Coordinates of C-alpha atoms and ligand atoms in Angstrom, one line a residue:
X1 CA 103.2 89.3 121.5
X2 CA 105.7 87.4 118.7
X3 CA 102.8 89.4 116.0
X4 CA 104.8 93.0 117.6
X5 CA 105.2 96.1 115.3
X6 CA 108.5 95.7 115.0
X7 CA 108.3 91.9 114.1
X8 CA 105.4 90.8 111.2
X9 CA 103.5 93.4 111.0
X10 CA 105.9 96.3 111.3
X11 CA 107.3 94.8 107.9
X12 CA 103.4 94.3 106.9
X13 CA 102.7 98.3 107.9
X14 CA 106.4 98.7 105.4
X15 CA 105.2 97.4 102.9
X16 CA 101.7 99.4 102.7
X17 CA 103.7 102.5 103.1
X18 CA 105.4 101.9 100.4
X19 CA 102.3 101.3 98.6
X20 CA 101.1 104.6 99.9
X21 CA 104.3 106.5 98.2
X22 CA 104.2 104.7 94.7
X23 CA 100.2 105.6 94.6
X24 CA 99.3 107.8 96.8
X25 CA 95.3 107.5 98.2
X26 CA 93.9 105.8 95.9
X27 CA 92.4 101.5 95.7
X28 CA 96.5 101.0 94.2
X29 CA 97.7 102.7 97.0
X30 CA 96.6 100.1 99.6
X31 CA 97.3 97.6 97.5
X32 CA 93.9 96.7 95.6
X33 CA 94.2 97.0 91.4
X34 CA 90.7 99.2 91.4
X35 CA 88.3 100.6 92.3
X36 CA 85.4 97.6 91.5
X37 CA 86.8 95.6 93.6
X38 CA 87.8 97.6 96.5
X39 CA 84.5 98.8 96.4
X40 CA 82.3 95.2 95.8
X41 CA 84.8 93.6 98.5
X42 CA 82.9 96.4 101.2
X43 CA 79.5 95.5 99.5
X44 CA 80.3 92.4 100.6
X45 CA 81.9 92.8 104.3
X46 CA 79.0 95.7 104.8
X47 CA 76.3 93.0 104.8
X48 CA 77.4 92.8 108.2
X49 CA 75.4 96.0 110.0
X50 CA 71.3 95.7 110.3
X51 CA 69.6 97.2 107.7
X52 CA 67.0 98.0 111.1
X53 CA 70.5 100.0 112.8
X54 CA 69.9 103.5 113.3
X55 CA 72.8 105.1 113.7
X56 CA 75.5 101.9 113.7
X57 CA 79.2 102.7 115.7
X58 CA 81.8 100.6 113.0
X59 CA 85.0 100.4 113.5
X60 CA 87.2 100.0 110.4
X61 CA 90.2 97.4 111.3
X62 CA 93.0 98.6 108.8
X63 CA 91.6 101.2 107.1
X64 CA 93.9 102.2 104.9
X65 CA 93.0 106.2 103.2
X66 CA 89.3 105.5 105.2
X67 CA 87.5 104.9 101.7
X68 CA 84.9 103.1 103.1
X69 CA 83.9 105.6 104.7
X70 CA 82.4 106.8 101.0
X71 CA 80.2 102.8 101.1
X72 CA 79.4 103.7 104.3
X73 CA 77.6 107.3 103.4
X74 CA 76.2 105.7 100.4
X75 CA 74.3 103.9 102.5
X76 CA 74.2 105.3 106.1
X77 CA 73.8 108.9 104.8
X78 CA 75.9 111.5 105.9
X79 CA 76.2 111.0 109.8
X80 CA 74.3 108.3 109.1
X81 CA 76.6 106.7 111.7
X82 CA 79.8 106.8 114.2
X83 CA 83.0 105.8 112.1
X84 CA 86.3 104.8 113.7
X85 CA 89.4 103.9 111.9
X86 CA 92.3 101.9 112.6
X87 CA 95.7 100.9 110.7
X88 CA 99.2 100.1 111.5
X89 CA 100.6 102.3 109.3
X90 CA 101.0 106.0 111.2
X91 CA 101.3 107.7 107.3
X92 CA 98.2 105.7 106.6
X93 CA 96.2 107.2 108.8
X94 CA 97.9 110.6 108.3
X95 CA 96.9 110.2 104.3
X96 CA 93.4 109.3 106.0
X97 CA 93.0 112.5 108.2
X98 CA 93.7 114.2 105.2
X99 CA 90.6 113.0 103.5
X100 CA 88.0 113.5 106.2
X101 CA 87.8 116.2 109.4
X102 CA 88.2 114.0 111.8
X103 CA 85.8 114.7 115.3
X104 CA 82.8 113.1 117.0
X105 CA 81.2 110.9 114.3
X106 CA 84.9 110.3 112.5
X107 CA 88.0 109.5 114.1
X108 CA 91.2 108.2 113.5
X109 CA 93.5 105.7 115.7
X110 CA 96.3 103.8 115.7
X111 CA 97.1 102.6 119.6
X112 CA 95.4 99.4 118.9
X113 CA 95.0 99.2 122.2
X114 CA 93.1 102.4 122.7
X115 CA 89.9 101.1 120.5
X116 CA 87.0 100.6 122.2
X117 CA 84.1 98.2 121.2
X118 CA 81.8 99.0 118.2
X119 CA 78.6 97.5 117.0
X120 CA 80.6 96.2 114.2
X121 CA 83.7 96.0 113.1
X122 CA 85.3 95.3 109.3
X123 CA 88.2 94.1 108.1
X124 CA 88.9 94.6 104.2
X125 CA 92.7 93.3 103.1
X126 CA 94.4 92.4 106.6
X127 CA 95.0 89.0 106.2
X128 CA 96.6 88.4 102.4
X129 CA 99.8 90.2 102.9
X130 CA 102.3 87.7 105.1
X131 CA 105.0 88.7 103.2
X132 CA 107.5 86.4 104.6
X133 CA 106.8 85.5 107.6
X134 CA 105.7 81.4 108.4
X135 CA 103.2 79.7 107.1
X136 CA 101.8 78.8 110.1
X137 CA 102.7 81.6 112.1
X138 CA 100.9 83.9 110.2
X139 CA 97.5 81.9 110.9
X140 CA 98.3 82.0 114.2
X141 CA 98.1 86.0 113.5
X142 CA 95.6 85.4 111.8
X143 CA 93.2 83.5 114.8
X144 CA 94.8 86.1 117.1
X145 CA 92.7 88.9 115.2
X146 CA 90.3 87.7 114.0
X147 CA 89.5 87.0 118.2
X148 CA 89.8 91.0 118.0
X149 CA 87.4 91.4 116.1
X150 CA 85.3 89.5 118.1
X151 CA 86.3 90.7 121.5
X152 CA 85.5 94.6 119.3
X153 CA 82.7 94.3 118.4
X154 CA 78.8 93.7 119.6
X155 CA 77.0 93.3 117.1
X156 CA 78.7 91.5 114.3
X157 CA 82.2 91.4 112.4
X158 CA 83.2 91.0 109.6
X159 CA 86.4 90.5 106.7
X160 CA 87.8 89.3 104.2
X161 CA 90.6 86.6 102.4
X162 CA 92.1 84.8 100.0
X163 CA 90.4 81.8 99.0
X164 CA 92.2 78.5 98.9
X165 CA 90.1 78.2 96.3
X166 CA 91.3 78.9 93.1
X167 CA 94.3 77.4 90.9
X168 CA 97.5 76.4 93.2
X169 CA 99.8 77.7 90.0
X170 CA 98.9 81.1 90.2
X171 CA 99.3 80.9 94.7
X172 CA 102.4 83.2 95.1
X173 CA 104.3 82.5 99.0
X174 CA 104.3 86.2 99.9
X175 CA 100.1 85.7 101.1
X176 CA 98.4 84.0 102.5
X177 CA 95.1 82.0 101.4
X178 CA 92.8 80.6 103.8
X179 CA 90.5 77.6 104.0
X180 CA 86.7 79.7 103.6
X181 CA 85.0 76.4 105.7
X182 CA 88.0 76.1 107.8
X183 CA 87.4 79.9 108.5
X184 CA 83.7 79.8 108.4
X185 CA 84.0 76.9 111.2
X186 CA 86.1 78.5 113.0
X187 CA 83.5 81.0 113.6
X188 CA 80.5 79.0 113.8
X189 CA 82.2 77.1 117.0
X190 CA 84.2 80.2 118.8
X191 CA 82.2 83.2 118.2
X192 CA 78.6 83.1 116.7
X193 CA 75.6 80.6 115.6
X194 CA 74.7 83.1 112.3
X195 CA 77.9 83.1 110.0
X196 CA 77.6 84.0 106.6
X197 CA 80.5 82.8 104.7
X198 CA 79.8 85.0 100.9
X199 CA 82.0 83.1 98.0
X200 CA 79.9 84.0 94.9
X201 CA 81.1 87.3 94.2
X202 CA 84.2 87.7 91.6
X203 CA 86.9 87.9 93.5
X204 CA 89.9 84.9 94.8
X205 CA 88.7 86.0 97.5
X206 CA 86.1 85.1 100.3
X207 CA 83.7 87.1 103.0
X208 CA 83.3 85.9 105.8
X209 CA 79.7 87.8 108.3
X210 CA 79.5 87.2 112.0
X211 CA 76.4 89.0 113.3
X212 CA 75.8 87.5 116.9
X213 CA 72.2 87.7 116.7
X214 CA 69.9 86.3 113.7
X215 CA 69.8 87.8 110.6
X216 CA 66.1 89.4 109.5
Ligands
SAM1 C1 94.6 96.0 102.0 S1 94.7 97.3 102.4 C2 92.7 97.9 102.8 C3 92.6 99.2 103.3 C4 91.8 99.5 103.3 N1 91.1 98.4 104.5 C5 90.4 99.2 102.5 O1 89.7 98.3 101.8 O2 90.9 100.4 101.5 C6 94.2 96.3 104.4 C7 95.0 97.8 105.1 O3 95.7 97.5 105.9 C8 96.2 97.8 107.0 N2 96.8 96.6 108.1 C9 97.3 95.3 107.5 N3 97.0 94.6 109.0 C10 96.7 95.3 110.2 C11 96.9 95.1 111.3 N4 96.6 93.5 112.4 N5 96.6 96.1 112.1 C12 96.0 96.9 111.5 N6 95.9 97.1 110.6 C13 96.5 96.6 109.4 C14 97.7 98.0 106.2 O4 98.2 99.3 106.6 C15 96.7 98.5 105.0 O5 96.2 99.9 105.3

């Protein structure tokens, strides 16, 4: 209840709607500074998908205007996967629906309670912007949301966050920086034996990849 839409998340949703209004359906419109960085994040996150899987289902949690669909198509081919995009900002879903037509293979869902489990859940950029939410409350929100990512995935999930390994002076008070080791430990203890901590790509971020079965 602490993370209701009119509370913490309402402000976050309005923040992203503002970005979309300003920059349109582009990487800047979801607050990334380049398409390269957006795609690099996808590349890391999509490592969660077992390459032997045929036609996996993917839930994109915090989908923005649905840019992940392009990366999935590149990797798995047109019609090679089923996709559901979820976002708290209704304008984002509207923008996504204008870009991609919905059908059995691709749907956008705004109601978090209406989401069904998928093979994989991927979340890019939902933990970064906390605005003026207190650090402890935001950390609780992060934990509760990771719990949801786990509950909604049968084969695995992956998320990214800003890393606490970085220049302390450059930190912004409106952003959340997670301790990669603490989140690795949490994922390993709570969710699966098979966890990858990817911190070897050139962004001030970490990606946690949690597979429910051993990787190939
Ligand atoms: C940084 S943007 C990235 C969008 C997309 N994942 C991409 O990489 O192009 C984060 C998106 O997540 C959405 N979002 C943030 N927190 C969320 C939450 N708890 N549940 C659903 N969507 C959320 C925002 O509205 C925003 O559209």
